[in-house]
Tab-separated table of C-alpha atoms in Angstrom:
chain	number	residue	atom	x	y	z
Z	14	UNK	CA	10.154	-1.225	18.596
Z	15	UNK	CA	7.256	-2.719	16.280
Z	16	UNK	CA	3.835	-0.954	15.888
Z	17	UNK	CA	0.968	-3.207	15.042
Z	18	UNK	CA	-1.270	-2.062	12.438
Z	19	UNK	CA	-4.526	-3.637	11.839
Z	20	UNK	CA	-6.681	-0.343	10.172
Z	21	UNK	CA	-5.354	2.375	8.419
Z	22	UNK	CA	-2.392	2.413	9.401
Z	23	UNK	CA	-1.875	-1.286	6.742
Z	24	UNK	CA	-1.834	1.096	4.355
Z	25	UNK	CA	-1.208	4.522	5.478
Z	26	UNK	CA	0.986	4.081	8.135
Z	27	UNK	CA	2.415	7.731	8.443
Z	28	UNK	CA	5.916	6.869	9.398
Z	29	UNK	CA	9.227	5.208	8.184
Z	30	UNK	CA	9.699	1.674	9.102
Z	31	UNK	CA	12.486	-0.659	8.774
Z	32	UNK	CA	10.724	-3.720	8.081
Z	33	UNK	CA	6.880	-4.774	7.471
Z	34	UNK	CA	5.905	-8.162	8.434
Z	35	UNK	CA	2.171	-9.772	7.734
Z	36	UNK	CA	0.720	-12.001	11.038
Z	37	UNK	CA	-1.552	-12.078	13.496
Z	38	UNK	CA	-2.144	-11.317	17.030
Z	39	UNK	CA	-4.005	-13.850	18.929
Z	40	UNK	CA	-7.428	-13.224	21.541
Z	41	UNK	CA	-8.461	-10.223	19.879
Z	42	UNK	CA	-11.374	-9.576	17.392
Z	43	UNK	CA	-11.407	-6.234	14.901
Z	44	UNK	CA	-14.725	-3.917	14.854
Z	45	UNK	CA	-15.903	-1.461	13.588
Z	46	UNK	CA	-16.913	0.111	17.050
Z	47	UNK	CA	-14.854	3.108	17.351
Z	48	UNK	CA	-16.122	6.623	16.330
Z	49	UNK	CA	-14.144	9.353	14.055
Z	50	UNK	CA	-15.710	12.682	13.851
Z	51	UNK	CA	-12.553	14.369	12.580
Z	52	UNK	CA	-10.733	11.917	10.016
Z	53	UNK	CA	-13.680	10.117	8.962
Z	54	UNK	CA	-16.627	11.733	10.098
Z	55	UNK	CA	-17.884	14.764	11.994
Z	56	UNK	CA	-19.158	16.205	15.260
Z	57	UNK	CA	-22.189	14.673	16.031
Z	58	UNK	CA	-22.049	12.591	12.552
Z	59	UNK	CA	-19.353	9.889	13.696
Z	60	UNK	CA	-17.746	7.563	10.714
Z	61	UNK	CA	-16.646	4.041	12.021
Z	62	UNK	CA	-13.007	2.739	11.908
Z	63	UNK	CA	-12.150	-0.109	13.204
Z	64	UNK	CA	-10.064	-1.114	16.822
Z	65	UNK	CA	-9.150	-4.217	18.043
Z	66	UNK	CA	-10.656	-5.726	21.600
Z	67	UNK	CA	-10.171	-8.302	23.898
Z	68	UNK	CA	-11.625	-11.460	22.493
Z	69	UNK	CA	-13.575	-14.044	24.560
Z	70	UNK	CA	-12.284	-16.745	22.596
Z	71	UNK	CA	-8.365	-17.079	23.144
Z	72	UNK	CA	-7.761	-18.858	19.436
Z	73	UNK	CA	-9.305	-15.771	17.910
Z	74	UNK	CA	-7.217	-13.735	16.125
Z	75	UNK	CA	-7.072	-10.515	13.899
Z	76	UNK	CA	-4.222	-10.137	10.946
Z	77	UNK	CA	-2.267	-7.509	10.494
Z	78	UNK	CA	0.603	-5.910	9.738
Z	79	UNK	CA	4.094	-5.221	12.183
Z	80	UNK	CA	6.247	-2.031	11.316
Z	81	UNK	CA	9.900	-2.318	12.850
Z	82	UNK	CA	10.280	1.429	13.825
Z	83	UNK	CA	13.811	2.914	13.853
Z	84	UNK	CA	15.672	3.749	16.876
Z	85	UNK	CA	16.017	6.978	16.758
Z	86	UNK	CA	12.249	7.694	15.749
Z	87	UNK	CA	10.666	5.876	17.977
Z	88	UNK	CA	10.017	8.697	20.027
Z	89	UNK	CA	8.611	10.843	17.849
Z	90	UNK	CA	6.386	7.585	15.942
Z	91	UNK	CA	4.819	6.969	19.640
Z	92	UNK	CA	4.235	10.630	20.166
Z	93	UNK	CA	1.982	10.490	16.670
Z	94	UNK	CA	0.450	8.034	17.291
Z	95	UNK	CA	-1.090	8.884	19.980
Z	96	UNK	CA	-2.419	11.825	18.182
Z	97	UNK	CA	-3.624	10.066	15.642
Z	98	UNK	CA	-5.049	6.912	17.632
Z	99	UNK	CA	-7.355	9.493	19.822
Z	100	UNK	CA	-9.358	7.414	22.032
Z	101	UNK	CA	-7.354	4.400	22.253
Z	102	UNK	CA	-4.902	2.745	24.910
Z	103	UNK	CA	-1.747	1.114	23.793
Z	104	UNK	CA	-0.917	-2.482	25.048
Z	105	UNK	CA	1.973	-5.161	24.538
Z	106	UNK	CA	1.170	-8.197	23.165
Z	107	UNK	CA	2.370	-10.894	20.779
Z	108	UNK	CA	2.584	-10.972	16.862
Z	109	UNK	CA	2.898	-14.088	14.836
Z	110	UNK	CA	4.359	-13.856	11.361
Z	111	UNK	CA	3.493	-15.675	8.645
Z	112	UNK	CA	5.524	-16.079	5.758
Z	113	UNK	CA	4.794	-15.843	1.621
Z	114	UNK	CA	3.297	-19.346	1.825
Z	115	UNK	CA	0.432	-18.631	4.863
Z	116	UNK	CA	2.829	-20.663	7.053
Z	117	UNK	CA	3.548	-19.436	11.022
Z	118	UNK	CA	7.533	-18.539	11.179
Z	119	UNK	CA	8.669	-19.483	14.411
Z	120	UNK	CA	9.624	-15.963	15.210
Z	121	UNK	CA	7.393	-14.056	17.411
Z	122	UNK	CA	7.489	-9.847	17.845
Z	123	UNK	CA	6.306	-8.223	20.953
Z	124	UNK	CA	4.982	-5.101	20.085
Z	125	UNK	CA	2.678	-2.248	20.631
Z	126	UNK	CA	-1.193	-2.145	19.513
Z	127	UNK	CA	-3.625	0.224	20.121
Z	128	UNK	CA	-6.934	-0.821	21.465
Z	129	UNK	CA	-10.318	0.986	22.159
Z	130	UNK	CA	-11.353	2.247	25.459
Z	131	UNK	CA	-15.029	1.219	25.540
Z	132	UNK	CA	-15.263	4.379	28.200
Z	133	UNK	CA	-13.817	7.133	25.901
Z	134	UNK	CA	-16.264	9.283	24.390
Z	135	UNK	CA	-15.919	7.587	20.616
Z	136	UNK	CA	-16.912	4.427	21.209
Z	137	UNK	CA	-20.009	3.184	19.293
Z	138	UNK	CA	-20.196	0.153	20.269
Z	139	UNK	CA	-22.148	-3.108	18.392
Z	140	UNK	CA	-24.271	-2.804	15.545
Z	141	UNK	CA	-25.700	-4.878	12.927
Z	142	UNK	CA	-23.363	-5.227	9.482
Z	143	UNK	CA	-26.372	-3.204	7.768
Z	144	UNK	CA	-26.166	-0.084	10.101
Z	145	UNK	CA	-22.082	-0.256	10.068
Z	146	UNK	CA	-22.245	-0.406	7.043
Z	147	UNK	CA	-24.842	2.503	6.299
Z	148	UNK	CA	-22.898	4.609	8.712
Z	149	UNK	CA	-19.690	4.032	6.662
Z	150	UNK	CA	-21.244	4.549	3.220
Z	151	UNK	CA	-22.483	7.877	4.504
Z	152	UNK	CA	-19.657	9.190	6.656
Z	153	UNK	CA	-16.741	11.986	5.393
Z	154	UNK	CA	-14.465	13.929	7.470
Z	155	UNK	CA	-10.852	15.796	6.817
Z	156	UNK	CA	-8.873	12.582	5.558
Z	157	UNK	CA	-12.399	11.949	3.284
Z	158	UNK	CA	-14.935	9.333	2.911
Z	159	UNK	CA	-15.443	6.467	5.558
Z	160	UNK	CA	-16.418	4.553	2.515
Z	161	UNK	CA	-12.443	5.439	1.136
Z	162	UNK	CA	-11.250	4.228	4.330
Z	163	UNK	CA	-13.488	0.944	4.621
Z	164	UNK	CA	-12.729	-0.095	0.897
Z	165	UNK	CA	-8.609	0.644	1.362
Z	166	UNK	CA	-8.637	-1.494	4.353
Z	167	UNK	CA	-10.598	-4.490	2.544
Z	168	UNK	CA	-8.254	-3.660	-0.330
Z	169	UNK	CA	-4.802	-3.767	1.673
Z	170	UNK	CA	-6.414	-7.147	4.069
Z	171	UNK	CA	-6.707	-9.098	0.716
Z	172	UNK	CA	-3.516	-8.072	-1.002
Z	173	UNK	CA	-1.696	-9.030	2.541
Z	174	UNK	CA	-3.668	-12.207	3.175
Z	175	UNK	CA	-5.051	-12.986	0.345
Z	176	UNK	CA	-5.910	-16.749	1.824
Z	177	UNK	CA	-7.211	-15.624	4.850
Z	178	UNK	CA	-10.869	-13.972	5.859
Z	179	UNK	CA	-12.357	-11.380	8.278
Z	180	UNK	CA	-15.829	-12.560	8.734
Z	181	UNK	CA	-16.529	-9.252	10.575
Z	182	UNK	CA	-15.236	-7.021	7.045
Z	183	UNK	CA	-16.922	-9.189	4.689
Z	184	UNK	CA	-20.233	-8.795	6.232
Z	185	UNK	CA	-20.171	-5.361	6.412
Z	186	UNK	CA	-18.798	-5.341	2.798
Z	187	UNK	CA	-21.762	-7.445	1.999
Z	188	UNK	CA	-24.305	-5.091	3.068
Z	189	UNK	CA	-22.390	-2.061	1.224
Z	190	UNK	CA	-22.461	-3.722	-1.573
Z	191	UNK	CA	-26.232	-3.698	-1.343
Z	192	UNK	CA	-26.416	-0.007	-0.236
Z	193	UNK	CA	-24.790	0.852	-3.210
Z	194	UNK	CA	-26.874	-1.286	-5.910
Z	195	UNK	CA	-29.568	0.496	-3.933
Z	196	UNK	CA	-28.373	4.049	-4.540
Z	197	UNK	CA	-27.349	2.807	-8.131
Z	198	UNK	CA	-23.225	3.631	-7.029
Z	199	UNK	CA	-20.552	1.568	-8.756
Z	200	UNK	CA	-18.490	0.380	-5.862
Z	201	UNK	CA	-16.494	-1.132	-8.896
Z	202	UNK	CA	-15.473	2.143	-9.951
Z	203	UNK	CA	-14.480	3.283	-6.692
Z	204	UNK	CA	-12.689	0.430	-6.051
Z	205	UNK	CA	-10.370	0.411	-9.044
Z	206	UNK	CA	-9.514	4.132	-8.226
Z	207	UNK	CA	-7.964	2.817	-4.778
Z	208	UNK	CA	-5.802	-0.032	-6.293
């Protein structure tokens, strides 16, 4: 079994794993559209972490990382994650690895993703970059900031595809950039104490 990790779980994945492969999944676009009011936010104060929809656009694509779960944990790996992934419905779909050089193996991995249900109670929904990104800079629940968890996913989506871009992140990471020059915060500070 292979779990598809696209969020935290690039980084913090929670689990052993056999193998971890960087790709893609194709016809899917990553958001930051799904609420946390317990690991990144609060009752009533919802953080935003990001989830993976249904795409319009078939070539569209979000990358990410595959975890080859062992046999005999698979059980109890699904059984967390679906504690974890609250408000989410797992699918099947296809992964495309890509090798050290940015170059498609011919290999493909059915696996496992979570998606958001747009009907489950934590769903946000569209914003503009600035309020995403407001709502993130100001967010902290029991795992901490939603500003920890936006810059560790930035963090781990370079380091894994470092010639690749998420037009989606870097807007956001635009505008809390300018949130932070605003409030007079060195993001570079809190940066370097994530790498």
């Amino acid at each position: 079994m292979y779990v598809f990790g696209y969020g935290s779980l690039m980084w913090n994945p929670g689990f052993q794993y056999e193998e971890k492969v960087c790709g893609y999944i194709k016809g899917f676009k990553r958001r930051f559209w799904q609420g946390s009011e317990r690991f990144r936010g609060q009752p009533g104060k919802p953080g935003r972490v990001v989830s993976v929809f249904k795409s319009d656009e078939p070539n569209s694509f979000v990358h990410g990382v595959a975890f080859k779960i062992p046999k005999a944990d698979e059980e109890l790996v699904k059984q967390r994650l679906v504690e974890r992934e609250r408000g989410y419905d797992a699918i099947e779909t296809v992964f495309y690895p890509i090798d050290d050089s940015s170059c498609v193996k011919e290999d493909r991995i059915v696996l496992e993703i979570f998606v958001s249900n747009e009907s489950g109670s934590l769903y946000l929904g569209a914003a503009s970059e600035r309020d995403i990104a407001w709502q993130i800079y100001h967010s902290k629940g029991i795992n901490g900031s939603n500003l920890d968890y936006f810059l560790r996913l930035t963090h781990s989506y370079r380091k894994c595809f470092p010639s690749h871009s998420d037009l989606h992140l870097e807007q956001i990471e635009q505008e809390v950039c300018k949130i932070a020059a605003e409030k007079g915060d060195s993001l570079e500070q809190l940066i370097g104490q994530i790498q």
